[in-house]
Coordinates of C-alpha atoms and ligand atoms in Angstrom, one line a residue:
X158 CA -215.7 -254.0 24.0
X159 CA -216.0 -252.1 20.6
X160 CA -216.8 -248.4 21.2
X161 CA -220.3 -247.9 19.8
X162 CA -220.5 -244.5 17.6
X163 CA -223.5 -242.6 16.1
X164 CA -223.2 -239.9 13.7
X165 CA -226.5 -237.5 13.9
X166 CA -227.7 -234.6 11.9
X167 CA -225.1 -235.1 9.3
X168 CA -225.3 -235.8 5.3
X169 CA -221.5 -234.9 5.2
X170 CA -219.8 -238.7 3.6
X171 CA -216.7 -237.2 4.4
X172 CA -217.5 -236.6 8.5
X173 CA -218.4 -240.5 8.3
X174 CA -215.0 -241.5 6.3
X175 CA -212.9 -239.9 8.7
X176 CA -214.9 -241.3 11.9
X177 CA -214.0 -244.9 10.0
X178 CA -210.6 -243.8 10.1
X179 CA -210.1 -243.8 13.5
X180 CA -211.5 -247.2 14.0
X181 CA -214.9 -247.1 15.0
X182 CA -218.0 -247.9 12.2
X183 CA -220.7 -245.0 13.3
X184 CA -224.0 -245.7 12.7
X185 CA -225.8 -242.6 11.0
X186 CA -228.8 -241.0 12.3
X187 CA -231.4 -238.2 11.6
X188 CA -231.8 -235.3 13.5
X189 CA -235.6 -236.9 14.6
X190 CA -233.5 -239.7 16.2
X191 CA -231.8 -237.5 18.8
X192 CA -235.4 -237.2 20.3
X193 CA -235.9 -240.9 20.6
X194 CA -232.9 -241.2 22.8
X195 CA -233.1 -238.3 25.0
X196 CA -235.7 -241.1 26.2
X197 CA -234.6 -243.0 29.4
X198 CA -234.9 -246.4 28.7
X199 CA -233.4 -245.7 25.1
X200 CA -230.4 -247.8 24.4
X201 CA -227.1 -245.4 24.1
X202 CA -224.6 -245.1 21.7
X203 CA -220.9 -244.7 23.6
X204 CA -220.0 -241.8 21.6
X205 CA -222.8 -239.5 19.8
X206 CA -221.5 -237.7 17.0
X207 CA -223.2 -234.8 16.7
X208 CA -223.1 -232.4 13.3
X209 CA -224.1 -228.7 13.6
X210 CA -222.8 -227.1 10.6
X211 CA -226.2 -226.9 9.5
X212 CA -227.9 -225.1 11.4
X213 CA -224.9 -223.5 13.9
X214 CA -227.1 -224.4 16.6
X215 CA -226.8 -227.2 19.8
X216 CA -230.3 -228.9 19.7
X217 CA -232.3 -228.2 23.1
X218 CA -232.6 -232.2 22.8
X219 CA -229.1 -232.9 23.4
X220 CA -229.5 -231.6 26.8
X221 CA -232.1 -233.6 27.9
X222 CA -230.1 -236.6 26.3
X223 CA -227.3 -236.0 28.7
X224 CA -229.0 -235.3 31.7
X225 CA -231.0 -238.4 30.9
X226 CA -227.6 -240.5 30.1
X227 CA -224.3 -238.7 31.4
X228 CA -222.2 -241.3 30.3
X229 CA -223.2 -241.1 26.8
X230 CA -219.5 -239.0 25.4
X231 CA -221.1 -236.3 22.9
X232 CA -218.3 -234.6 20.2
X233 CA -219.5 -231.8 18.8
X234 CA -218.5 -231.0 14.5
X235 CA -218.9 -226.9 14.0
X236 CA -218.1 -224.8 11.9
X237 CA -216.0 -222.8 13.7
X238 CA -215.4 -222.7 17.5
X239 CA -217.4 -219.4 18.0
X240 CA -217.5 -218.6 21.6
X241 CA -220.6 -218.6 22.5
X242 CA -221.3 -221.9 20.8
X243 CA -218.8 -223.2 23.0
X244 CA -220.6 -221.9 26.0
X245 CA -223.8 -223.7 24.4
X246 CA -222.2 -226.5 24.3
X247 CA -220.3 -227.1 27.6
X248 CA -223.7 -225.8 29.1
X249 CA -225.5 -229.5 27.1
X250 CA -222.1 -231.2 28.6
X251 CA -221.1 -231.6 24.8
X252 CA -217.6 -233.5 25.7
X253 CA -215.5 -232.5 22.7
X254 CA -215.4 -229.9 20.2
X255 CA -214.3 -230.2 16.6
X256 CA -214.4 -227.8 14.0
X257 CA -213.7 -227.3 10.0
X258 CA -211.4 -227.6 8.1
X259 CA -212.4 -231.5 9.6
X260 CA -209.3 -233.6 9.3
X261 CA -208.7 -237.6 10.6
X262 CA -206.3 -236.5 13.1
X263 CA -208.4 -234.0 14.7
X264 CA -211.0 -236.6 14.8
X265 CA -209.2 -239.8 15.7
X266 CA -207.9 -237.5 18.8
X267 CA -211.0 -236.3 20.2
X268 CA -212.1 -239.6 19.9
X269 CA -209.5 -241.1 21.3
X270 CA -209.4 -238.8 24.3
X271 CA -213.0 -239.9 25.3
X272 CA -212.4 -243.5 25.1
X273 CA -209.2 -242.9 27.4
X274 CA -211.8 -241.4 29.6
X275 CA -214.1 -244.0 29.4
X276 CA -211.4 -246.6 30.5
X277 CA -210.1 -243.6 33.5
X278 CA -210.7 -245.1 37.2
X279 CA -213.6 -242.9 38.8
X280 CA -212.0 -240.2 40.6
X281 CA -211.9 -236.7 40.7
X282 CA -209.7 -234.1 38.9
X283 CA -207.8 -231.7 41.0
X284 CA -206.7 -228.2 39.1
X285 CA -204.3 -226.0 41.4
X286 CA -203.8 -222.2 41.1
X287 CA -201.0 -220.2 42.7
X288 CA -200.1 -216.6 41.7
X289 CA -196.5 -216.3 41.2
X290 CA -197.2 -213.1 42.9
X291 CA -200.0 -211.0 44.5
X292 CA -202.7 -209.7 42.8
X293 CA -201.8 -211.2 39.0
X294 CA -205.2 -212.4 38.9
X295 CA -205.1 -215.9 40.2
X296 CA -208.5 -215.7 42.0
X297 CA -210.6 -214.4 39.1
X298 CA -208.8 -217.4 36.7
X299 CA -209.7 -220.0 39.2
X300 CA -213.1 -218.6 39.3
X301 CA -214.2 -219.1 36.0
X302 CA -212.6 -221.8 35.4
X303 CA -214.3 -223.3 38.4
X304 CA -217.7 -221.6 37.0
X305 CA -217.0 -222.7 33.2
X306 CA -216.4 -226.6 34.6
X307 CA -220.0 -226.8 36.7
X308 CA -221.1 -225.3 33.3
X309 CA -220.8 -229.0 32.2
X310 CA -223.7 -229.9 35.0
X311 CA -220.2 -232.2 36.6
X312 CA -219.8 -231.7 40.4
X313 CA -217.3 -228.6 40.9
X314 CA -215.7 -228.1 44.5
X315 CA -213.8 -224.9 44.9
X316 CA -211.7 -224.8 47.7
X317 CA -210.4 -221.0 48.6
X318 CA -207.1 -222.2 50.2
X319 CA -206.3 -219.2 51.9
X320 CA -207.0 -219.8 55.5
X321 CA -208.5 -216.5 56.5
X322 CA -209.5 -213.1 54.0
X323 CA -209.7 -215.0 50.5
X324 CA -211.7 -213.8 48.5
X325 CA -213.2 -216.1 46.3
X326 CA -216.2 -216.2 48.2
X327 CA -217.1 -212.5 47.0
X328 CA -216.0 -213.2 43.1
X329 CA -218.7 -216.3 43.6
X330 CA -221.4 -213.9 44.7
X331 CA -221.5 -216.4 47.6
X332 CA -222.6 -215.6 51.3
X333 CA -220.9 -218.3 53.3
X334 CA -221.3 -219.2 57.0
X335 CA -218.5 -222.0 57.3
X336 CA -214.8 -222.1 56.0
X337 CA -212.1 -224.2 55.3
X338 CA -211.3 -224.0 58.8
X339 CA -214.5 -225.6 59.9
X340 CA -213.9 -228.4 57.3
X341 CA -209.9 -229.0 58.9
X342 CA -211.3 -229.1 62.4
X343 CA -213.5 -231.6 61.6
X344 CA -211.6 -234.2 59.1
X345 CA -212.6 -237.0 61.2
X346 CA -216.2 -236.4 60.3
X347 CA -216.2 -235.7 56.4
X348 CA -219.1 -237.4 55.1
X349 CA -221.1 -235.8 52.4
X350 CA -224.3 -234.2 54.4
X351 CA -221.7 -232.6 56.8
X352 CA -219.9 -231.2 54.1
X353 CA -222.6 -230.3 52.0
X354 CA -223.5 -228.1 55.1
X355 CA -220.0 -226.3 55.1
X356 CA -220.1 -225.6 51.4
X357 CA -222.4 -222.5 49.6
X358 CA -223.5 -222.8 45.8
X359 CA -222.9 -220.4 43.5
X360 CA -225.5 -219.3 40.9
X361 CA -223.6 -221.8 38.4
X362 CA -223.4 -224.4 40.9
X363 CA -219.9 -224.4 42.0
X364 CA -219.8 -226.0 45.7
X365 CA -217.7 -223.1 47.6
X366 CA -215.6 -223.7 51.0
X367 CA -214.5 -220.7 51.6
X368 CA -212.2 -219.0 53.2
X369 CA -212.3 -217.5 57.0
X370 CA -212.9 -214.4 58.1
X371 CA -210.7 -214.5 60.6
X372 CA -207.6 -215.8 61.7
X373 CA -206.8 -219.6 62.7
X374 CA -206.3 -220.0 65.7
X375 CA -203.7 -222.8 65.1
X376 CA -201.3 -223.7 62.3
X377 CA -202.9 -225.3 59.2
X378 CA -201.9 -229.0 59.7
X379 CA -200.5 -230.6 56.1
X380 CA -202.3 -234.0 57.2
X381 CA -205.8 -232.6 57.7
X382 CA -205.3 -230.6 54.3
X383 CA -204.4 -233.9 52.5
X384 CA -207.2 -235.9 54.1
X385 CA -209.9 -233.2 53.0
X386 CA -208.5 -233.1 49.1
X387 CA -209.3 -237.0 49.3
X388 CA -212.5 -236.5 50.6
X389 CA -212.9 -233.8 47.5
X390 CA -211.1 -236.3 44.7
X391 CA -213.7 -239.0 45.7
X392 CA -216.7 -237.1 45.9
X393 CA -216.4 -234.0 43.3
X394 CA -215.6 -234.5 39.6
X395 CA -213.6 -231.1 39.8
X396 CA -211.9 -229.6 42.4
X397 CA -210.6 -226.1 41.9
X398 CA -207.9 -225.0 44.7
X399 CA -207.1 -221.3 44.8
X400 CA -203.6 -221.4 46.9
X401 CA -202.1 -219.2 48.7
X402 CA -198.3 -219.4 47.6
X403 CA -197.0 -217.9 50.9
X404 CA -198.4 -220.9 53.2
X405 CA -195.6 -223.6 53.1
X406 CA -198.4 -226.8 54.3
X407 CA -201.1 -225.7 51.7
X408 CA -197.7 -226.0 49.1
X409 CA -197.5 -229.4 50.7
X410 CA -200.4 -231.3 50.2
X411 CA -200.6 -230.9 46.7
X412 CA -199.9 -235.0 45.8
X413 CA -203.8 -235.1 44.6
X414 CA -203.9 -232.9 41.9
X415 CA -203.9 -233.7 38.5
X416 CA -202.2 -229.9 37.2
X417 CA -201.0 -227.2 39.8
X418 CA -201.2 -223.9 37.4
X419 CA -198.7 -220.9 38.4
X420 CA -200.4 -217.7 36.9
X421 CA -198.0 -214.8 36.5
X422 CA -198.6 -211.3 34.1
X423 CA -195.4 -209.8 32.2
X424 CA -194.1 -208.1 35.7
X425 CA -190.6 -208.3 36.5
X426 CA -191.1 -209.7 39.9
X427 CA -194.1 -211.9 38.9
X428 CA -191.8 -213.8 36.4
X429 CA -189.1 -214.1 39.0
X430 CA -192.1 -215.4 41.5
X431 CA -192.9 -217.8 38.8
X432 CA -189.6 -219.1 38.3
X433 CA -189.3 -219.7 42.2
X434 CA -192.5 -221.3 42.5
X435 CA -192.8 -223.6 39.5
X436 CA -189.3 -224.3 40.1
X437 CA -190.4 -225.3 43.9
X438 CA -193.1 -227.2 42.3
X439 CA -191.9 -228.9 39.8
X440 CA -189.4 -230.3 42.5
X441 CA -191.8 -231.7 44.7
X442 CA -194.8 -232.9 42.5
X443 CA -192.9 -233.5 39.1
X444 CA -192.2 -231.1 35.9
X445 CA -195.4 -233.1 34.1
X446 CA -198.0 -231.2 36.5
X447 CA -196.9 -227.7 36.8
X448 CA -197.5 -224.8 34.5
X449 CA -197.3 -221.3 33.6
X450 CA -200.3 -219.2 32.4
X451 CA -199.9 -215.4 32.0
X452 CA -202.7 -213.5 33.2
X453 CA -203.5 -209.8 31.6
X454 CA -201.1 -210.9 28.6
X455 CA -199.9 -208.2 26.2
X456 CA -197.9 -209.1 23.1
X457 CA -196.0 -205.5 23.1
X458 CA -195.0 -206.2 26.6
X459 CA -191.3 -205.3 27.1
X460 CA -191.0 -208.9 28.8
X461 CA -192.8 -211.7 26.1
X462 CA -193.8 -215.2 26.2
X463 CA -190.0 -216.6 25.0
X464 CA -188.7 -214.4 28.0
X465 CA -191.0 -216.2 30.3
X466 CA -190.2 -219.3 28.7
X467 CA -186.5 -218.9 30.0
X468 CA -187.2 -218.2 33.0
X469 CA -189.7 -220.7 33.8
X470 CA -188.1 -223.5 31.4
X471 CA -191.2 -224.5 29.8
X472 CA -193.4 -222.4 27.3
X473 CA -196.2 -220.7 29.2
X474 CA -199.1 -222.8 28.9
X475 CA -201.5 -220.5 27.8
X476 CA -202.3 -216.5 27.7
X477 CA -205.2 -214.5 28.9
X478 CA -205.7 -211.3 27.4
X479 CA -206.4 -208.1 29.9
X480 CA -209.8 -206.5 30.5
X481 CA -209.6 -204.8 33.4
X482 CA -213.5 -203.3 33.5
X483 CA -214.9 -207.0 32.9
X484 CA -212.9 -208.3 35.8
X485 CA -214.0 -205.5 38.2
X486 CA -217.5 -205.5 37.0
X487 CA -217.6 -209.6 37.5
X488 CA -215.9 -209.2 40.2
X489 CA -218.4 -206.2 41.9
X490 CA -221.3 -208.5 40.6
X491 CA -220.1 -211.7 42.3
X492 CA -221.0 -213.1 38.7
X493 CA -217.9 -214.9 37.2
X494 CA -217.3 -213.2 33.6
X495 CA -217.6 -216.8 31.3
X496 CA -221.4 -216.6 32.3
X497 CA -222.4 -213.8 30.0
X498 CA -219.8 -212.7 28.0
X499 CA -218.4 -213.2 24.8
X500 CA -215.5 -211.3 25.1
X501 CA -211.9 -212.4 24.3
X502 CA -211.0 -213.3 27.7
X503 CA -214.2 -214.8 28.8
X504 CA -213.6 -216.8 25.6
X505 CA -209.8 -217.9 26.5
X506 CA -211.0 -218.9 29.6
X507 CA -213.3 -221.7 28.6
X508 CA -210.8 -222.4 25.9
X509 CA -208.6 -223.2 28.6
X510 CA -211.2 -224.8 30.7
X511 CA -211.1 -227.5 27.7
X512 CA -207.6 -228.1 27.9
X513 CA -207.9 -228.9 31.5
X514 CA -210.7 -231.3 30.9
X515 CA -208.7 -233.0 28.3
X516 CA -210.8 -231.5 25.6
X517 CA -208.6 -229.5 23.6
X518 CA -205.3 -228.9 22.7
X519 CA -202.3 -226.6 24.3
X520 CA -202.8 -222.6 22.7
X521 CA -199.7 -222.2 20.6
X522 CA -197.1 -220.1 22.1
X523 CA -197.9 -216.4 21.0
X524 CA -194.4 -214.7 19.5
X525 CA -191.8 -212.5 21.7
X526 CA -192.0 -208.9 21.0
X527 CA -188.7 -207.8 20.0
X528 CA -188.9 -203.9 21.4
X529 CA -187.3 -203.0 24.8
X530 CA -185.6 -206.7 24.7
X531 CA -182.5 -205.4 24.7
X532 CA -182.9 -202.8 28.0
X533 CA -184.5 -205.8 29.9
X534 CA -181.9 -208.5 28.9
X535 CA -179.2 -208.0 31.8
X536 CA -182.1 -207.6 34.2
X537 CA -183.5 -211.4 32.8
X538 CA -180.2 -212.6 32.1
X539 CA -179.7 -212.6 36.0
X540 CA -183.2 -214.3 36.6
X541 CA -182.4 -217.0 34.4
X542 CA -179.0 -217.4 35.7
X543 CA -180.6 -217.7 39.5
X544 CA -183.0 -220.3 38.4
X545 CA -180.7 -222.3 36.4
Ligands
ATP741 N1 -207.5 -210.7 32.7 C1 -207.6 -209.6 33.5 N2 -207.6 -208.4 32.9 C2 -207.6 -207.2 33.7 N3 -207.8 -207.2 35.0 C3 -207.8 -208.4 35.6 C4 -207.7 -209.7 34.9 N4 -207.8 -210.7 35.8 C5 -207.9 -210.1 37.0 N5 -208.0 -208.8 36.9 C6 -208.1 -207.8 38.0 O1 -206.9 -207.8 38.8 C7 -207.2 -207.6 40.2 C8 -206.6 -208.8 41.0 O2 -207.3 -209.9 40.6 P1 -207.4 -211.2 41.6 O3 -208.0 -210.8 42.9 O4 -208.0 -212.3 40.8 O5 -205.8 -211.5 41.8 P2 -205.1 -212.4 42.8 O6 -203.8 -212.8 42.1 O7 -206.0 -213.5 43.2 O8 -204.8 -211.4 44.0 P3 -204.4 -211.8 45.5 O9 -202.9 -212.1 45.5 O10 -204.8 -210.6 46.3 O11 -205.2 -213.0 46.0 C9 -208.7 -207.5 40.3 O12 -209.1 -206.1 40.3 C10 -209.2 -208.1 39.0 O13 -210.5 -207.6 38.6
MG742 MG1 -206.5 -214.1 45.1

């Protein structure tokens, strides 16, 4: 069936001759229009084309137009990508962003990425994180990421993986009374309602298991973890795992999700972890679904993005930029960062959150700093020789 489009709020010819590029013929609409389908019984457009250059602003309408009609795909056409318009807009559940200069490829791919969703079997996406090492910031990147997908009013699980003393649960500003452990004890009776009572909501809406406080009393069993990420791939749109790297049937399991993200920082012994693990990784589950993201990245770092790139064989996916007192004041406030801020890395994350989604395209690779290469090379030349 041909893809029905509607372009609304737009005089722009041009924004209408590209559209016709890519296949479709839009119908346009005025701004007054958007109200008129917001209503329930309204007939929907597949793909709603919605022009804010004007204005710079997402109409409260479109909102109500997608919690009325969920399935109606919504591309947003800005300006610019300013952050918190993107925030506006994953909070309407706007499903793609473009912005100027507006060209046919930019639009034929948004476009084409919703109608390959459109056609997707129902099912739910699974997103992985493992630090390559302790404390690079794993938790606080699954977090918001978690927080910036529910943003989009989708179901969002987040499982904290780490049988006993995660920590995700705090970060979430969550109080939880059950754990993961409660849900693996009782895989033979995961409906719904029973889950529903094992899981806490966070202020965004994310669905929390949590983690333990204390100990299990037996060894996680790989079977009962894979049976629960079915249960979570059938009933939640997102799941976000944050995994412990250190628990060999938690690495196991992983044959549901869609992209297991290794997060490392510009450490020494974090890019080595990295190596080992995506290298691990990529073994089991295939090269396609792992990737490297570097947490707290600084481009005058003695070790840079081409360094990690060598030792992890693949460019790293994307960078987060440090700011330590916003992730301890998030973190103090159980109030995941991407809620209220603007900054840069509240901004990079829902960036990436987009990319994960299938929204938006890979950051480019920043460029390696050339200082300190040299002191560092022998000490990398051996990584890279161990992981070749
Ligand atoms: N982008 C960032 N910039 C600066 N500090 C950060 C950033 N991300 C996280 N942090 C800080 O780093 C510390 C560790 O973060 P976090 O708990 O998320 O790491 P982790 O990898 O999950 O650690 P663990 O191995 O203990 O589970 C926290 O104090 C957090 O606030
Ligand atoms: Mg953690």
């Amino acid at each position: 069936m041909p893809v029905q489009a509607t372009i609304i709020g737009s005089q722009d010819r041009k924004l209408d001759e590209l559209v016709r590029a890519s296949g479709l013929r839009p119908t346009v609409a005025s701004a007054v229009d958007l109200l008129t389908l917001t209503h329930p019984n309204s007939v929907q457009p597949d793909v709603l084309i919605m022009d804010v250059r004007p204005h710079g602003q997402i109409p409260t309408a479109l909102s109500v137009l997608k919690r009325q009609h969920p399935t109606t795909s919504v591309i947003l056409v800005a300006s610019e990508l300013a952050p918190a318009l993107m925030l506006d807009a994953m909070r309407a559940g706007v499903n793609e962003c473009v912005a100027e200069p507006l060209t046919a490829e930019q639009i034929g791919a948004a476009i084409g990425r919703i109608v390959a969703q459109r056609t997707a079997p129902v099912g739910g996406q699974v997103f992985a994180f493992v630090g390559a090492k302790g404390g690079v910031g794993t938790t606080t990147l699954a977090v918001n990421v978690a927080t910036a997908l529910a943003l989009s009013d989708e179901s969002t699980l987040f499982i904290d993986m780490h049988a006993a003393y995660g920590d995700a649960a705090v970060l979430l500003g969550t109080e939880p009374r059950f754990s993961l452990v409660d849900a693996l004890e009782n895989t033979h009776r995961l409906d719904l309602a029973f889950f529903n009572g094992l899981t806490v909501q966070s202020e965004a809406g994310v669905a929390l298991l949590a983690s333990s406080d204390h100990a299990p009393t037996s060894p996680i069993d790989v079977h009962r973890i894979r049976l629960l990420l079915d249960f979570a791939v059938r009933n939640y749109r997102y799941t976000v795992l944050d995994l412990p790297r250190s628990n060999p049937a938690m690495m196991d399991a992983l044959e549901a999700a869609a992209d297991i993200i290794v997060v490392t920082n510009q450490e020494l012994a974090s890019v080595r972890g990295a190596s080992r693990v995506t290298g691990a990784l990529s073994r089991r589950y295939g090269r396609e679904k792992v990737s490297v993201v570097v947490s707290r990245f600084d481009k005058s770092a003695d070790i840079g993005s081409s360094d990690i790139e060598q030792a992890v064989h693949a460019p790293p996916r994307f960078t987060f930029p440090s700011d330590y007192r916003l992730a301890l004041q998030a973190l103090n406030a159980g109030r995941p960062f991407v809620l209220d801020s603007s900054s840069k890395l509240a901004s990079a994350v829902l960036t990436f959150t987009r990319t994960l989604n299938g929204d938006a395209g890979p950051e480019p690779a920043p460029s390696a700093p050339g200082a300190l290469r040299t002191r560092l090379g022998a000490r990398l030349g051996a990584l890279r020789w161990m992981t070749s």
